[in-house]
JSON list of C-alpha atoms in Angstrom, two decimals:
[
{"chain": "H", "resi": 1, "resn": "UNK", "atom": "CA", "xyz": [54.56, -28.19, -6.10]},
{"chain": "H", "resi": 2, "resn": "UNK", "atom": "CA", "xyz": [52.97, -27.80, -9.86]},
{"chain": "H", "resi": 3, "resn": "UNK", "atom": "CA", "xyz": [53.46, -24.12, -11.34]},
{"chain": "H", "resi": 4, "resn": "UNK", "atom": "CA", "xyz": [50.30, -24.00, -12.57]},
{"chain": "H", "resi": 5, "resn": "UNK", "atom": "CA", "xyz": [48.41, -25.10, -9.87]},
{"chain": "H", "resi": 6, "resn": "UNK", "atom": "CA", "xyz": [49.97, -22.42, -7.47]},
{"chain": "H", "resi": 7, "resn": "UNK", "atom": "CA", "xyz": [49.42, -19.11, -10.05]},
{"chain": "H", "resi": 8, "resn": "UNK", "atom": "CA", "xyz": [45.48, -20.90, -9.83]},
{"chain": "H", "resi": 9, "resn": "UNK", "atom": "CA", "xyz": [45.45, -20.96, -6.27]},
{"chain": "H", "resi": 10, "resn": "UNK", "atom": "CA", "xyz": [47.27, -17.41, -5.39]},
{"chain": "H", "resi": 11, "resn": "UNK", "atom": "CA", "xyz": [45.11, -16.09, -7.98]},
{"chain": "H", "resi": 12, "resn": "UNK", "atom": "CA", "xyz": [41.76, -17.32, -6.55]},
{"chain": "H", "resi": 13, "resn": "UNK", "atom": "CA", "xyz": [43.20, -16.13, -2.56]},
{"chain": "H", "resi": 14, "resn": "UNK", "atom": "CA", "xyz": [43.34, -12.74, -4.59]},
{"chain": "H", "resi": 15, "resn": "UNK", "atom": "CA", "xyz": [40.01, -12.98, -5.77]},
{"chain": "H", "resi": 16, "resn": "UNK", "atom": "CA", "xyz": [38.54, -13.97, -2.61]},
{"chain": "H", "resi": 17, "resn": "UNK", "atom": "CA", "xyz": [40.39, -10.99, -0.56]},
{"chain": "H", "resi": 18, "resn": "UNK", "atom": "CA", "xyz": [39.30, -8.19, -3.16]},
{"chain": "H", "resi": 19, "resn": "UNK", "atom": "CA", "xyz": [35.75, -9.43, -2.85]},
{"chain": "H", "resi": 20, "resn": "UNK", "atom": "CA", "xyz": [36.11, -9.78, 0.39]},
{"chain": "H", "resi": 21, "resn": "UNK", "atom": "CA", "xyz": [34.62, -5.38, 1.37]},
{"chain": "H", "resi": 22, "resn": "UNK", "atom": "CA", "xyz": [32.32, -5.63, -1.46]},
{"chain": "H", "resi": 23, "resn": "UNK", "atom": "CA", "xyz": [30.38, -8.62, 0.14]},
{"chain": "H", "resi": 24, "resn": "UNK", "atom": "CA", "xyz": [30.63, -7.51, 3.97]},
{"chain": "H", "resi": 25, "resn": "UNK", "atom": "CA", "xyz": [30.41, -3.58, 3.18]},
{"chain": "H", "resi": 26, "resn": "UNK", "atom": "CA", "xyz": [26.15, -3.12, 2.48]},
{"chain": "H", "resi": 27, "resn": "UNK", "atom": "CA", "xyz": [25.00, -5.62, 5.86]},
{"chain": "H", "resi": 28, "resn": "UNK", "atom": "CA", "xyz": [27.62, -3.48, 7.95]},
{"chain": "H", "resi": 29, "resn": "UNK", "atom": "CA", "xyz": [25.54, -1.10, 9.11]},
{"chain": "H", "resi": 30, "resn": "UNK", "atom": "CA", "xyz": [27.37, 0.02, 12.30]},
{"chain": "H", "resi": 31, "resn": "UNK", "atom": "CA", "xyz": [29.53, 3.47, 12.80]},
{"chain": "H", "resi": 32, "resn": "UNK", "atom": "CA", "xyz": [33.07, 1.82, 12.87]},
{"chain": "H", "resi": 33, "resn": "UNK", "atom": "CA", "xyz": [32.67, 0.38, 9.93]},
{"chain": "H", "resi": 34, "resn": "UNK", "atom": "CA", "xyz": [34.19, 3.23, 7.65]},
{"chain": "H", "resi": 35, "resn": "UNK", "atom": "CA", "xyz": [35.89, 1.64, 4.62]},
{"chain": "H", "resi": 36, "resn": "UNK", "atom": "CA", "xyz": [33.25, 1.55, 1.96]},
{"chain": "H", "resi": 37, "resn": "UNK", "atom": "CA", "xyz": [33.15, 1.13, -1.89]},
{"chain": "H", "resi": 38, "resn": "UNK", "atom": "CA", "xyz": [32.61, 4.57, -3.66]},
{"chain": "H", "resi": 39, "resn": "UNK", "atom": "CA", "xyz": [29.31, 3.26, -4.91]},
{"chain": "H", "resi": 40, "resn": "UNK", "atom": "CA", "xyz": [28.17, 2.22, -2.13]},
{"chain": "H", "resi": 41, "resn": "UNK", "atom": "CA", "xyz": [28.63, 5.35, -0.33]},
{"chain": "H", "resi": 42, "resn": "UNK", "atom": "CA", "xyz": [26.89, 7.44, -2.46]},
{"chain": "H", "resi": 43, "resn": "UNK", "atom": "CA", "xyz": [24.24, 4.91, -2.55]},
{"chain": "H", "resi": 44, "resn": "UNK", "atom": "CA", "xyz": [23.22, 4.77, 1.41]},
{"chain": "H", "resi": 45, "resn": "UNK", "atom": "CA", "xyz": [24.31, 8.56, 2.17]},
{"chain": "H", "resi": 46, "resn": "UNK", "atom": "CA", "xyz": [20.93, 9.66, 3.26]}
]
């Protein structure tokens, strides 16, 4: 398997898992969902 193409492919998995609780974490609206983004949090604390 090419170097290259591996470091491009691990690097986009690790793109798509950090982004992963910043796209799910503003719809998920329900009380067991308790790992949130700082910003987020102070955003919705009502």
């Amino acid at each position: 398997m090419n170097y290259k193409l591996a470091i491009i492919v691990l690097g986009a998995l690790l793109f798509v898992i950090a982004m992963i609780p910043y796209a799910y974490t503003p719809r998920c609206a329900t009380p067991e969902c308790h790992p949130e983004p700082p910003y987020f949090g102070e955003r919705t604390s009502r």
